[in-house]
Coordinates of C-alpha atoms in Angstrom, one line a residue:
X113 CA 0.0 0.1 0.0
X114 CA 1.8 3.4 -1.0
X115 CA -1.3 5.7 0.2
X116 CA -0.8 7.2 3.6
X117 CA -3.6 7.5 5.8
X118 CA -3.7 9.7 8.9
X119 CA -6.3 9.7 11.5
X120 CA -6.3 11.7 14.8
X121 CA -8.3 10.5 17.7
X122 CA -9.5 12.9 20.5
X123 CA -11.8 13.1 23.5
X124 CA -11.6 13.1 27.2
X125 CA -10.1 10.3 29.6
X126 CA -12.6 7.5 30.2
X127 CA -14.3 7.7 26.6
X128 CA -12.0 5.0 25.3
X129 CA -9.9 7.1 22.7
X130 CA -6.8 5.0 23.6
X131 CA -8.5 1.7 23.2
X132 CA -10.2 2.8 19.8
X133 CA -6.5 3.9 18.5
X134 CA -5.2 0.5 19.6
X135 CA -8.0 -1.5 17.9
X136 CA -7.4 0.6 14.7
X137 CA -3.8 -0.5 15.0
X138 CA -4.7 -4.0 15.4
X139 CA -7.1 -3.9 12.5
X140 CA -4.4 -2.6 10.2
X141 CA -2.0 -5.4 11.2
X142 CA -4.5 -7.9 10.5
X143 CA -5.3 -6.3 6.9
X144 CA -1.4 -6.5 6.5
X145 CA -1.2 -2.6 6.5
X146 CA 1.8 -0.8 7.8
X147 CA 0.8 1.2 10.9
X148 CA 2.0 3.5 13.9
X149 CA -0.2 4.3 16.7
X150 CA 0.9 7.0 19.0
X151 CA -0.5 8.7 22.0
X152 CA 0.5 12.5 21.6
X153 CA -0.9 13.6 24.9
X154 CA -2.9 12.0 27.5
X155 CA -4.4 12.6 31.0
X156 CA -4.8 9.4 33.2
X157 CA -7.5 11.2 35.1
X158 CA -11.0 11.1 33.8
X159 CA -11.9 14.3 32.2
X160 CA -8.4 15.1 30.9
X161 CA -7.6 15.6 27.1
X162 CA -6.5 12.5 25.2
X163 CA -5.1 12.6 21.5
X164 CA -3.9 9.7 19.8
X165 CA -2.6 9.3 16.0
X166 CA -2.9 6.3 13.7
X167 CA -0.9 6.5 10.6
X168 CA -1.4 3.6 8.1
X169 CA 0.3 2.7 4.8
X170 CA 3.6 3.8 3.7
X171 CA 4.6 5.9 6.6
X172 CA 8.1 6.1 8.5
X173 CA 6.9 8.0 11.5
X174 CA 4.1 8.2 14.0
X175 CA 4.4 11.9 14.2
X176 CA 1.7 13.8 12.2
X177 CA 2.5 17.3 10.7
X178 CA -0.1 19.9 11.0
X179 CA -2.9 20.0 8.3
X180 CA -2.5 16.4 7.2
X181 CA -5.0 14.3 9.0
X182 CA -7.5 12.6 6.7
X183 CA -9.8 12.0 9.5
X184 CA -10.3 13.8 13.0
X185 CA -12.4 11.3 15.1
X186 CA -13.5 13.2 18.2
X187 CA -15.9 11.8 21.2
X188 CA -16.2 15.4 22.5
X189 CA -16.9 18.4 20.6
X190 CA -14.4 20.9 22.0
X191 CA -11.5 18.3 21.7
X192 CA -12.4 18.2 18.0
X193 CA -11.9 22.1 17.8
X194 CA -8.9 22.0 20.1
X195 CA -7.1 19.7 17.5
X196 CA -8.1 21.5 14.6
X197 CA -4.4 22.2 13.9
X198 CA -4.2 18.5 12.2
X199 CA -7.0 19.3 9.4
X200 CA -7.3 20.6 6.1
X201 CA -10.3 21.5 3.9
X202 CA -10.6 17.8 2.8
X203 CA -10.2 16.4 6.2
X204 CA -13.4 14.5 7.6
X205 CA -14.0 15.7 11.2
X206 CA -16.4 13.2 12.9
X207 CA -17.4 14.2 16.3
X208 CA -20.1 13.3 18.7
X209 CA -22.2 16.3 19.5
X210 CA -22.3 15.4 23.4
X211 CA -20.1 17.6 25.4
X212 CA -18.2 16.4 28.5
X213 CA -18.3 19.5 30.9
X214 CA -15.0 20.1 32.4
X215 CA -14.8 20.6 36.2
X216 CA -13.7 24.4 35.6
X217 CA -17.0 25.0 33.8
X218 CA -19.1 23.0 36.4
X219 CA -17.8 25.2 39.1
X220 CA -18.5 28.5 37.4
X221 CA -14.9 29.4 36.4
X222 CA -15.4 28.9 32.6
X223 CA -17.8 28.5 30.0
X224 CA -18.4 26.0 27.6
X225 CA -18.8 27.4 23.9
X226 CA -22.2 27.1 22.2
X227 CA -22.2 24.1 20.1
X228 CA -23.7 25.9 17.1
X229 CA -20.6 28.5 17.2
X230 CA -18.1 25.5 17.8
X231 CA -19.5 23.4 14.9
X232 CA -19.7 26.6 12.5
X233 CA -15.7 27.3 13.3
X234 CA -15.0 23.4 12.6
X235 CA -16.7 23.7 9.3
X236 CA -14.6 26.8 8.1
X237 CA -11.7 24.3 8.3
X238 CA -12.8 20.7 7.3
X239 CA -16.0 18.6 6.4
X240 CA -17.9 18.2 9.4
X241 CA -20.0 15.0 10.2
X242 CA -21.9 15.3 13.6
X243 CA -23.3 12.1 15.3
X244 CA -25.0 11.5 18.5
X245 CA -22.8 8.8 19.7
X246 CA -24.4 8.6 23.2
X247 CA -27.8 8.0 21.7
X248 CA -26.8 5.4 19.4
X249 CA -24.8 3.6 22.2
X250 CA -27.7 3.7 24.4
X251 CA -29.8 2.4 21.8
X252 CA -27.3 -0.5 21.3
X253 CA -27.6 -1.4 24.9
X254 CA -24.7 0.2 26.7
X255 CA -23.4 3.7 26.7
X256 CA -20.0 2.5 27.4
X257 CA -19.9 1.5 23.7
X258 CA -19.6 4.9 22.4
X259 CA -16.1 4.3 21.2
X260 CA -17.3 1.3 19.1
X261 CA -20.0 3.8 17.7
X262 CA -17.3 6.2 16.7
X263 CA -15.4 3.3 15.0
X264 CA -18.2 2.4 13.2
X265 CA -18.7 6.0 11.8
X266 CA -15.1 6.1 10.8
X267 CA -15.5 2.6 9.0
X268 CA -18.3 4.3 6.8
X269 CA -16.3 7.3 6.3
X270 CA -14.5 5.5 3.3
X271 CA -11.2 6.5 4.4
X272 CA -9.7 3.4 5.8
X273 CA -7.7 1.0 3.7
X274 CA -9.5 -2.0 4.7
X275 CA -13.2 -3.3 4.9
X276 CA -15.4 -2.4 7.8
X277 CA -15.6 -6.1 8.6
X278 CA -12.0 -6.1 9.6
X279 CA -12.4 -3.4 12.0
X280 CA -15.4 -5.1 13.5
X281 CA -13.8 -8.5 14.0
X282 CA -10.9 -6.7 15.6
X283 CA -13.5 -5.0 18.2
X284 CA -15.1 -8.3 18.7
X285 CA -12.3 -10.6 19.0
X286 CA -11.1 -9.9 22.7
X287 CA -14.7 -9.2 24.1
X288 CA -16.5 -11.7 26.2
X289 CA -19.5 -13.2 24.3
X290 CA -22.0 -11.3 26.2
X291 CA -20.7 -7.9 25.0
X292 CA -20.3 -9.0 21.4
X293 CA -23.9 -8.3 20.2
X294 CA -24.2 -4.9 21.9
X295 CA -20.8 -3.8 20.3
X296 CA -21.8 -5.0 16.8
X297 CA -25.2 -3.0 17.4
X298 CA -23.2 -0.1 18.3
X299 CA -20.8 -0.3 15.3
X300 CA -23.6 -0.7 12.9
X301 CA -25.3 2.1 14.3
X302 CA -22.2 4.5 13.9
X303 CA -21.9 3.2 10.6
X304 CA -25.5 4.2 9.8
X305 CA -25.1 7.6 11.3
X306 CA -22.6 8.5 8.7
X307 CA -24.3 7.1 5.8
X308 CA -27.2 9.1 6.6
X309 CA -25.3 12.4 7.4

């Protein structure tokens, strides 16, 4: 494979961003695609910003230059905007519409931006796809499958160098049997959300 695919995953601690990046890496290996997975910055505490990159194809470094991401996949809207430096006009920004309110906002120290303003700003830099990942995950049977919803949306974006089935198989292979059906529903829900966007 000579084409390079660069994906930035972002969100806050506890949303499964690092797990999603590692799953993408494993799926690329399964598909015999060169891959680098890197955590750029992460906070162990729940609520801290987390950013990972996944680079696939003919790449020689995990480092992602500004403005070169093919996809920015975000489980939190402000984190999508915070990482806008990685996008260009052709980048697909896929973000959940549900904010995670930081402690500083909850105690009145700061204000969370208006979502409409935030989304308008993202649209000036890239193609924007908004999905209600929380709702889709709940409908699948467990809100904890939000990262699986996001991976389903990514699979439907047409950017990955392998079939959606490879990614779904990778998600399901290490799960106990009782969690497989809910994750499959979450993945399918994420795919449908992008296809209808």
